[in-house]
CSV table of C-alpha atoms and ligand atoms in Angstrom, one decimal:
chain,number,residue,atom,x,y,z
A,1,UNK,CA,157.1,108.4,-117.0
A,2,UNK,CA,154.7,111.0,-116.5
A,3,UNK,CA,151.4,110.2,-114.9
A,4,UNK,CA,148.3,110.6,-116.8
A,5,UNK,CA,146.1,112.7,-114.9
A,6,UNK,CA,143.2,111.9,-117.1
A,7,UNK,CA,143.8,108.3,-115.4
A,8,UNK,CA,142.5,109.4,-111.9
A,9,UNK,CA,139.2,109.4,-110.4
A,10,UNK,CA,139.1,112.5,-107.7
A,11,UNK,CA,139.8,110.0,-105.4
A,12,UNK,CA,143.0,108.6,-107.3
A,13,UNK,CA,144.1,112.1,-107.8
A,14,UNK,CA,143.9,112.9,-103.9
A,15,UNK,CA,146.2,110.1,-103.5
A,16,UNK,CA,148.4,111.2,-106.2
A,17,UNK,CA,148.7,114.6,-104.7
A,18,UNK,CA,149.2,113.0,-101.2
A,19,UNK,CA,152.1,111.4,-102.9
A,20,UNK,CA,153.6,114.7,-103.8
A,21,UNK,CA,153.1,116.2,-100.4
A,22,UNK,CA,150.0,118.2,-101.2
A,23,UNK,CA,146.7,118.5,-99.4
A,24,UNK,CA,143.4,117.2,-100.6
A,25,UNK,CA,141.8,120.5,-101.8
A,26,UNK,CA,144.6,121.0,-104.3
A,27,UNK,CA,143.5,117.5,-106.1
A,28,UNK,CA,139.9,119.2,-106.3
A,29,UNK,CA,141.4,122.3,-107.5
A,30,UNK,CA,143.1,120.4,-110.1
A,31,UNK,CA,140.4,118.1,-110.9
A,32,UNK,CA,138.4,121.2,-111.7
A,33,UNK,CA,141.0,122.8,-114.0
A,34,UNK,CA,141.1,119.7,-115.9
A,35,UNK,CA,137.4,118.5,-116.5
A,36,UNK,CA,135.5,121.5,-115.8
A,37,UNK,CA,137.8,124.0,-117.5
A,38,UNK,CA,139.4,121.8,-119.9
A,39,UNK,CA,143.1,123.0,-119.0
A,40,UNK,CA,146.0,121.0,-119.7
A,41,UNK,CA,148.7,123.4,-119.0
A,42,UNK,CA,149.8,123.7,-115.5
A,43,UNK,CA,150.5,127.2,-116.1
A,44,UNK,CA,147.4,128.1,-116.8
A,45,UNK,CA,146.1,126.8,-113.3
A,46,UNK,CA,146.6,130.2,-111.6
A,47,UNK,CA,145.1,129.5,-108.6
A,48,UNK,CA,147.9,126.8,-107.9
A,49,UNK,CA,151.1,128.0,-106.2
A,50,UNK,CA,154.1,128.3,-108.5
A,51,UNK,CA,156.0,125.5,-106.9
A,52,UNK,CA,153.3,123.0,-107.1
A,53,UNK,CA,152.8,123.9,-110.8
A,54,UNK,CA,156.6,123.1,-111.2
A,55,UNK,CA,156.3,120.2,-109.4
A,56,UNK,CA,153.5,118.9,-111.4
A,57,UNK,CA,155.3,119.6,-114.6
A,58,UNK,CA,158.0,117.2,-113.7
A,59,UNK,CA,155.7,114.3,-112.6
A,60,UNK,CA,152.7,114.6,-114.6
A,61,UNK,CA,150.7,115.8,-117.8
A,62,UNK,CA,147.1,115.7,-119.4
A,63,UNK,CA,147.6,113.3,-122.1
A,64,UNK,CA,145.0,113.9,-124.8
A,65,UNK,CA,144.3,111.4,-127.6
A,66,UNK,CA,145.8,111.9,-131.1
A,67,UNK,CA,143.2,113.1,-133.4
A,68,UNK,CA,143.1,111.4,-136.9
A,69,UNK,CA,140.0,112.6,-138.2
A,70,UNK,CA,136.9,114.5,-137.6
A,71,UNK,CA,133.6,114.2,-139.7
A,72,UNK,CA,130.6,116.5,-139.4
A,73,UNK,CA,127.2,115.4,-140.3
A,74,UNK,CA,124.6,117.4,-142.2
A,75,UNK,CA,122.2,116.5,-138.8
A,76,UNK,CA,124.8,118.0,-136.6
A,77,UNK,CA,126.4,114.7,-135.4
A,78,UNK,CA,130.4,115.0,-135.3
A,79,UNK,CA,132.6,111.9,-135.3
A,80,UNK,CA,136.3,111.7,-134.2
A,81,UNK,CA,138.5,109.1,-135.0
A,82,UNK,CA,141.4,109.0,-132.5
A,83,UNK,CA,144.9,107.2,-133.0
A,84,UNK,CA,145.6,105.3,-130.0
A,85,UNK,CA,148.7,103.7,-131.4
A,86,UNK,CA,150.1,100.5,-132.9
A,87,UNK,CA,147.9,100.7,-135.6
A,88,UNK,CA,144.5,101.1,-133.4
A,89,UNK,CA,141.8,103.8,-133.7
A,90,UNK,CA,138.9,104.3,-131.8
A,91,UNK,CA,135.8,107.0,-132.3
A,92,UNK,CA,133.5,108.7,-130.3
A,93,UNK,CA,130.3,110.4,-131.6
A,94,UNK,CA,128.5,113.6,-130.6
A,95,UNK,CA,124.7,113.5,-131.0
A,96,UNK,CA,123.1,116.8,-130.5
A,97,UNK,CA,119.3,117.1,-129.7
A,98,UNK,CA,117.0,119.8,-128.7
A,99,UNK,CA,117.2,119.1,-125.0
A,100,UNK,CA,120.6,117.3,-124.6
A,101,UNK,CA,123.9,116.2,-126.2
A,102,UNK,CA,125.0,112.7,-126.3
A,103,UNK,CA,128.2,111.4,-126.5
A,104,UNK,CA,129.2,107.9,-127.5
A,105,UNK,CA,132.5,106.6,-126.1
A,106,UNK,CA,134.7,103.6,-126.7
A,107,UNK,CA,136.1,101.4,-124.1
A,108,UNK,CA,138.2,98.8,-126.2
A,109,UNK,CA,140.3,98.8,-129.2
A,110,UNK,CA,138.5,96.0,-131.3
A,111,UNK,CA,136.0,93.6,-128.8
A,112,UNK,CA,136.7,89.9,-128.1
A,113,UNK,CA,132.9,89.1,-127.9
A,114,UNK,CA,132.8,88.8,-131.5
A,115,UNK,CA,129.0,89.5,-132.1
A,116,UNK,CA,128.1,88.2,-135.8
A,117,UNK,CA,126.2,91.6,-136.4
A,118,UNK,CA,129.1,93.8,-135.3
A,119,UNK,CA,131.9,94.8,-137.2
A,120,UNK,CA,134.0,95.8,-134.2
A,121,UNK,CA,133.6,92.3,-133.3
A,122,UNK,CA,134.8,90.9,-136.7
A,123,UNK,CA,138.0,92.7,-136.3
A,124,UNK,CA,138.9,90.8,-133.2
A,125,UNK,CA,140.1,92.5,-129.7
A,126,UNK,CA,143.3,94.5,-129.8
A,127,UNK,CA,143.3,96.0,-126.3
A,128,UNK,CA,141.6,97.6,-123.4
A,129,UNK,CA,141.5,101.3,-123.2
A,130,UNK,CA,143.1,102.9,-120.0
A,131,UNK,CA,140.8,105.1,-117.7
A,132,UNK,CA,142.4,108.1,-119.2
A,133,UNK,CA,141.9,107.1,-123.0
A,134,UNK,CA,138.3,106.8,-122.1
A,135,UNK,CA,138.1,110.2,-120.1
A,136,UNK,CA,140.1,111.7,-123.0
A,137,UNK,CA,137.2,111.3,-125.3
A,138,UNK,CA,135.0,113.0,-123.1
A,139,UNK,CA,137.4,115.9,-122.1
A,140,UNK,CA,138.2,116.5,-125.5
A,141,UNK,CA,134.8,116.6,-126.8
A,142,UNK,CA,133.4,118.5,-124.3
A,143,UNK,CA,136.0,121.3,-124.5
A,144,UNK,CA,136.3,121.4,-128.4
A,145,UNK,CA,132.3,121.6,-128.4
A,146,UNK,CA,132.4,124.6,-126.0
A,147,UNK,CA,134.9,126.2,-128.2
A,148,UNK,CA,133.3,125.5,-131.3
A,149,UNK,CA,129.6,126.3,-130.2
A,150,UNK,CA,130.9,129.3,-128.0
A,151,UNK,CA,129.4,128.2,-125.3
A,152,UNK,CA,130.5,128.5,-121.7
A,153,UNK,CA,127.8,126.0,-120.1
A,154,UNK,CA,128.0,122.1,-120.3
A,155,UNK,CA,127.4,120.8,-123.9
A,156,UNK,CA,127.4,117.0,-122.9
A,157,UNK,CA,124.9,115.9,-120.8
A,158,UNK,CA,124.6,112.3,-121.4
A,159,UNK,CA,127.3,109.6,-122.2
A,160,UNK,CA,126.6,106.3,-123.7
A,161,UNK,CA,129.5,103.4,-123.7
A,162,UNK,CA,128.2,102.2,-127.1
A,163,UNK,CA,131.5,102.8,-128.9
A,164,UNK,CA,133.7,100.3,-129.5
A,165,UNK,CA,134.4,97.6,-127.0
A,166,UNK,CA,132.7,95.6,-124.2
A,167,UNK,CA,132.7,97.9,-121.4
A,168,UNK,CA,132.3,95.1,-118.6
A,169,UNK,CA,135.4,93.3,-120.1
A,170,UNK,CA,137.5,96.3,-119.3
A,171,UNK,CA,135.7,97.0,-115.8
A,172,UNK,CA,138.8,98.0,-113.7
A,173,UNK,CA,139.4,100.9,-116.0
A,174,UNK,CA,135.6,101.9,-116.7
A,175,UNK,CA,134.7,102.3,-113.0
A,176,UNK,CA,137.0,105.4,-112.6
A,177,UNK,CA,136.1,106.9,-115.8
A,178,UNK,CA,132.4,106.5,-114.9
A,179,UNK,CA,133.2,108.2,-111.7
A,180,UNK,CA,134.7,111.0,-113.3
A,181,UNK,CA,131.7,111.7,-115.4
A,182,UNK,CA,129.5,111.3,-112.5
A,183,UNK,CA,131.7,113.6,-110.1
A,184,UNK,CA,130.5,117.2,-109.6
A,185,UNK,CA,133.8,118.8,-109.5
A,186,UNK,CA,134.3,116.6,-113.0
A,187,UNK,CA,131.5,116.6,-115.6
A,188,UNK,CA,128.7,116.1,-113.1
A,189,UNK,CA,126.4,114.0,-115.2
A,190,UNK,CA,123.7,112.5,-113.6
A,191,UNK,CA,123.8,108.4,-112.9
A,192,UNK,CA,120.8,108.0,-115.3
A,193,UNK,CA,122.3,110.1,-117.9
A,194,UNK,CA,125.4,107.6,-118.3
A,195,UNK,CA,124.7,104.4,-120.1
A,196,UNK,CA,126.7,101.3,-119.7
A,197,UNK,CA,125.9,99.1,-122.6
A,198,UNK,CA,126.9,95.4,-122.2
A,199,UNK,CA,126.6,92.3,-124.5
A,200,UNK,CA,125.8,90.3,-121.0
A,201,UNK,CA,129.1,89.9,-118.7
A,202,UNK,CA,126.8,88.7,-116.0
A,203,UNK,CA,129.5,89.0,-112.9
A,204,UNK,CA,130.4,92.5,-114.1
A,205,UNK,CA,126.5,93.4,-114.0
A,206,UNK,CA,126.2,92.6,-110.5
A,207,UNK,CA,129.7,94.6,-109.9
A,208,UNK,CA,128.6,97.6,-111.5
A,209,UNK,CA,125.3,97.7,-109.5
A,210,UNK,CA,127.2,97.8,-106.2
A,211,UNK,CA,129.8,100.2,-107.6
A,212,UNK,CA,128.3,102.6,-109.3
A,213,UNK,CA,124.5,101.9,-110.8
A,214,UNK,CA,124.5,103.9,-113.7
A,215,UNK,CA,121.8,103.2,-116.6
A,216,UNK,CA,122.2,99.7,-117.9
A,217,UNK,CA,121.5,98.7,-121.6
A,218,UNK,CA,122.0,95.2,-122.3
A,219,UNK,CA,122.3,93.7,-125.8
A,220,UNK,CA,119.8,90.7,-126.2
A,221,UNK,CA,119.2,90.1,-129.6
A,222,UNK,CA,117.5,87.0,-129.0
A,223,UNK,CA,114.8,85.4,-127.2
A,224,UNK,CA,116.4,82.1,-126.7
A,225,UNK,CA,119.7,80.5,-126.0
A,226,UNK,CA,120.2,78.6,-129.3
A,227,UNK,CA,120.0,81.9,-131.2
A,228,UNK,CA,121.8,84.0,-128.8
A,229,UNK,CA,124.5,81.5,-128.8
A,230,UNK,CA,124.8,82.0,-132.5
A,231,UNK,CA,124.8,86.0,-132.5
A,232,UNK,CA,126.5,86.9,-129.1
A,233,UNK,CA,129.1,84.0,-128.2
A,234,UNK,CA,129.3,85.4,-124.9
A,235,UNK,CA,126.1,83.8,-124.2
A,236,UNK,CA,127.6,80.4,-124.1
A,237,UNK,CA,129.4,81.6,-120.9
A,238,UNK,CA,126.4,83.4,-119.6
A,239,UNK,CA,123.1,82.1,-120.8
A,240,UNK,CA,120.0,83.9,-120.5
A,241,UNK,CA,118.9,82.1,-117.4
A,242,UNK,CA,121.8,83.7,-115.8
A,243,UNK,CA,121.5,86.9,-117.7
A,244,UNK,CA,117.9,87.9,-117.2
A,245,UNK,CA,118.1,87.4,-113.3
A,246,UNK,CA,121.1,89.7,-113.2
A,247,UNK,CA,119.3,92.5,-114.9
A,248,UNK,CA,116.6,92.0,-112.5
A,249,UNK,CA,118.8,92.3,-109.6
A,250,UNK,CA,120.6,95.2,-110.9
A,251,UNK,CA,117.3,97.2,-110.3
A,252,UNK,CA,117.8,96.8,-106.5
A,253,UNK,CA,120.7,99.1,-107.0
A,254,UNK,CA,118.9,101.4,-109.1
A,255,UNK,CA,115.3,101.6,-107.7
A,256,UNK,CA,112.7,103.5,-110.1
A,257,UNK,CA,115.2,102.7,-113.1
A,258,UNK,CA,114.4,100.4,-116.2
A,259,UNK,CA,116.8,98.0,-117.7
A,260,UNK,CA,116.9,98.7,-121.5
A,261,UNK,CA,117.4,96.0,-123.6
A,262,UNK,CA,119.0,96.5,-127.2
A,263,UNK,CA,117.9,94.2,-129.8
A,264,UNK,CA,119.3,94.5,-133.4
A,265,UNK,CA,117.0,93.7,-136.2
A,266,UNK,CA,118.0,91.4,-138.4
A,267,UNK,CA,116.2,90.0,-141.3
A,268,UNK,CA,114.7,86.3,-141.2
A,269,UNK,CA,117.0,85.9,-138.0
A,270,UNK,CA,115.5,87.8,-135.0
A,271,UNK,CA,112.4,89.7,-136.2
A,272,UNK,CA,109.7,87.1,-136.5
A,273,UNK,CA,106.3,87.7,-134.6
A,274,UNK,CA,107.0,84.6,-132.7
A,275,UNK,CA,110.2,85.9,-131.4
A,276,UNK,CA,108.7,89.3,-130.2
A,277,UNK,CA,106.4,86.9,-128.3
A,278,UNK,CA,109.1,84.7,-126.8
A,279,UNK,CA,110.7,88.0,-125.6
A,280,UNK,CA,107.4,88.8,-123.9
A,281,UNK,CA,107.3,85.7,-122.1
A,282,UNK,CA,111.4,85.8,-121.3
A,283,UNK,CA,110.8,89.3,-119.5
A,284,UNK,CA,107.6,88.2,-117.8
A,285,UNK,CA,109.0,85.0,-116.3
A,286,UNK,CA,112.2,86.8,-115.1
A,287,UNK,CA,110.2,89.3,-113.1
A,288,UNK,CA,106.6,88.5,-113.0
A,289,UNK,CA,105.5,91.4,-115.1
A,290,UNK,CA,106.7,93.1,-118.4
A,291,UNK,CA,106.9,96.5,-117.2
A,292,UNK,CA,110.6,96.5,-115.6
A,293,UNK,CA,112.6,96.9,-118.9
A,294,UNK,CA,112.4,98.7,-122.0
A,295,UNK,CA,113.3,97.7,-125.5
A,296,UNK,CA,115.2,99.6,-128.2
A,297,UNK,CA,114.9,98.2,-131.6
A,298,UNK,CA,117.7,99.0,-133.7
A,299,UNK,CA,117.6,98.9,-137.5
A,300,UNK,CA,120.8,96.8,-138.4
A,301,UNK,CA,123.7,98.5,-140.1
A,302,UNK,CA,124.6,96.2,-142.5
A,303,UNK,CA,128.5,95.2,-143.6
A,304,UNK,CA,129.3,92.8,-146.2
A,305,UNK,CA,131.3,90.4,-144.2
A,306,UNK,CA,128.1,89.5,-141.7
A,307,UNK,CA,126.1,88.0,-144.2
A,308,UNK,CA,123.3,89.4,-142.6
A,309,UNK,CA,120.4,91.8,-143.9
A,310,UNK,CA,118.5,94.6,-142.1
A,311,UNK,CA,114.8,93.8,-141.6
A,312,UNK,CA,112.5,95.8,-143.4
A,313,UNK,CA,110.7,98.7,-141.7
A,314,UNK,CA,107.3,97.2,-141.8
A,315,UNK,CA,108.8,94.1,-140.0
A,316,UNK,CA,110.4,96.3,-137.2
A,317,UNK,CA,107.1,97.8,-136.6
A,318,UNK,CA,105.2,95.0,-136.4
A,319,UNK,CA,107.7,93.8,-133.9
A,320,UNK,CA,107.5,96.8,-132.0
A,321,UNK,CA,103.7,96.7,-131.7
A,322,UNK,CA,103.9,93.1,-130.3
A,323,UNK,CA,106.2,94.3,-127.5
A,324,UNK,CA,104.4,97.7,-126.6
A,325,UNK,CA,100.9,95.7,-126.5
A,326,UNK,CA,102.2,93.5,-124.0
A,327,UNK,CA,103.2,96.7,-122.1
A,328,UNK,CA,106.8,96.9,-122.7
A,329,UNK,CA,108.0,100.7,-123.5
A,330,UNK,CA,109.5,100.1,-127.1
A,331,UNK,CA,111.3,102.4,-129.1
A,332,UNK,CA,112.9,102.0,-132.6
A,333,UNK,CA,116.4,103.9,-132.9
A,334,UNK,CA,116.6,106.8,-135.0
A,335,UNK,CA,119.7,106.3,-137.1
A,336,UNK,CA,121.8,109.9,-136.9
A,337,UNK,CA,124.8,110.6,-139.0
A,338,UNK,CA,124.2,108.4,-141.9
A,339,UNK,CA,126.2,110.6,-144.2
A,340,UNK,CA,129.4,110.4,-142.0
A,341,UNK,CA,129.0,106.8,-141.3
A,342,UNK,CA,129.3,106.8,-145.2
A,343,UNK,CA,132.3,108.9,-145.0
A,344,UNK,CA,133.9,106.5,-142.5
A,345,UNK,CA,134.4,103.9,-145.3
A,346,UNK,CA,136.1,106.6,-147.1
A,347,UNK,CA,138.1,107.6,-144.4
A,348,UNK,CA,139.6,104.1,-144.2
A,349,UNK,CA,140.6,104.2,-147.8
A,350,UNK,CA,142.1,107.5,-147.4
A,351,UNK,CA,144.1,106.6,-144.5
A,352,UNK,CA,145.4,103.6,-146.5
A,353,UNK,CA,146.1,105.4,-149.8
A,354,UNK,CA,148.0,108.2,-148.1
A,355,UNK,CA,150.1,106.2,-145.6
A,356,UNK,CA,150.3,103.0,-147.2
A,357,UNK,CA,149.4,101.5,-143.9
A,358,UNK,CA,149.1,97.6,-143.8
A,359,UNK,CA,145.7,96.1,-144.3
A,360,UNK,CA,145.1,95.2,-140.9
A,361,UNK,CA,145.4,98.6,-139.7
A,362,UNK,CA,143.2,100.0,-142.6
A,363,UNK,CA,140.8,97.5,-141.5
A,364,UNK,CA,141.0,98.6,-138.0
A,365,UNK,CA,140.3,102.1,-139.0
A,366,UNK,CA,137.1,101.0,-140.8
A,367,UNK,CA,135.6,101.3,-137.8
A,368,UNK,CA,131.7,100.9,-137.7
A,369,UNK,CA,130.7,103.2,-135.3
A,370,UNK,CA,127.4,101.6,-133.5
A,371,UNK,CA,124.5,103.3,-134.4
A,372,UNK,CA,123.9,105.4,-131.2
A,373,UNK,CA,121.1,105.7,-128.9
A,374,UNK,CA,120.2,109.1,-129.5
A,375,UNK,CA,117.6,108.7,-126.5
A,376,UNK,CA,115.0,110.3,-128.8
A,377,UNK,CA,114.5,107.0,-130.5
A,378,UNK,CA,111.0,107.7,-132.1
A,379,UNK,CA,107.9,105.6,-130.5
A,380,UNK,CA,107.1,102.7,-133.0
A,381,UNK,CA,104.6,103.6,-135.4
A,382,UNK,CA,101.2,102.5,-135.6
B,1,SAH,N1,129.8,95.8,-126.2
B,1,SAH,C1,128.7,96.7,-125.8
B,1,SAH,C2,128.7,98.1,-126.2
B,1,SAH,C3,128.9,98.5,-127.6
B,1,SAH,S1,128.2,97.7,-128.9
B,1,SAH,C4,127.3,95.9,-126.3
B,1,SAH,O1,127.5,95.0,-126.9
B,1,SAH,O2,126.4,96.4,-125.9
B,1,SAH,C5,126.7,99.0,-129.0
B,1,SAH,C6,125.6,98.5,-129.4
B,1,SAH,O3,125.8,98.6,-130.8
B,1,SAH,C7,124.9,97.1,-129.0
B,1,SAH,O4,123.7,97.2,-128.6
B,1,SAH,C8,125.2,96.4,-130.3
B,1,SAH,O5,124.4,95.4,-130.6
B,1,SAH,C9,124.9,97.4,-131.5
B,1,SAH,N2,125.6,97.1,-132.9
B,1,SAH,C10,126.7,96.3,-133.1
B,1,SAH,N3,126.8,96.1,-134.3
B,1,SAH,C11,125.9,96.9,-135.0
B,1,SAH,C12,125.1,96.9,-136.3
B,1,SAH,N4,126.2,96.4,-137.4
B,1,SAH,N5,124.3,97.4,-136.6
B,1,SAH,C13,123.2,98.0,-135.5
B,1,SAH,N6,123.7,97.7,-134.2
B,1,SAH,C14,124.8,97.3,-134.0
B,2,SF4,FE1,131.6,93.8,-128.9
B,2,SF4,FE2,129.4,94.8,-128.3
B,2,SF4,FE3,130.3,94.7,-130.9
B,2,SF4,FE4,129.3,92.2,-129.7
B,2,SF4,S1,128.3,94.2,-130.1
B,2,SF4,S2,131.4,92.5,-130.8
B,2,SF4,S3,130.2,93.0,-127.5
B,2,SF4,S4,131.3,95.8,-129.3
């Protein structure tokens, strides 16, 4: 079987080249061809000796994902649906802004955590993506966009692991993928511009801090264990009394950073004033003050099976006010690509009608791409 070179960080590629009897600088050249120039054809890599190119052809390839659909939003966002085989599909979304370009990446097909408000969670877990499948989303998006926008410089400046799946339940594949993103010979993204979002896999938060302290976003969604147990079932394993200290400890690996708490606003469930005050107490108790974290309030994107409703805008604003008056930087996520989200539902229908795929597959394809943190989330009003 051919090795997929997207599976390797630079260290891994150096090991691979070493096994072929090639020197380390060859790995760097190869890595730069693949990630910086978007090459997949060894013959195009003209500064590699011909015998090496021939050797590579026999043992390796650069395996792109199979693209099934692309949707362009009127606001400039682009969503890609990739077929990862066996009826599974994952998505990546590009969100352009004035000063940055953010790509949201998936880490798993489905998710085992099963959060009540998340349609990926409702689909169940199918499988982990490989390092190469995560990197391939960035590789494809970056080089597609350069061609599409006719740009030679970098288009994607930020990556958020906020697509399908729980990245910290796929840690061994995630870590090399992050290293490819950060590597100066790869995408050269700064540590603070790569965000891992987690529902709270406590031991892996600590590991990530030690191994690769990128920006951390923690999906909190509730101020107490009783409610969080219900919304984010992983809380039963890693309750708030473990989660909050692990967030504080993460900052020792990432000095001068903030932890971002994501909080999906669910009408009548977690959006009451008393719950905002309880959140303030929770973060103060954990670290003596409130200014070590930020809150990002996410308007809930409803889907029928959830049985949940989105908080009214006024309620979200009032909630944000309480947090910010307590000294916590609070933003309300701006929703982007609404029109392509709508198209996503149609897409599922489309695929089913045209191919007659099994309902399970059609359902998997009806992926809800989480509203992506576009980074410019507007400050709360009022
Ligand atoms: N598994 C990770 C990362 C993927 S989910 C995590 O849970 O953090 C990315 C973000 O999308 C999370 O904050 C999640 O709570 C949010 N999200 C999931 N479903 C949503 C929905 N229906 N509406 C709004 N946000 C949602
Ligand atoms: Fe999984 Fe995140 Fe969805 Fe929860 S919110 S089910 S952890 S993808």
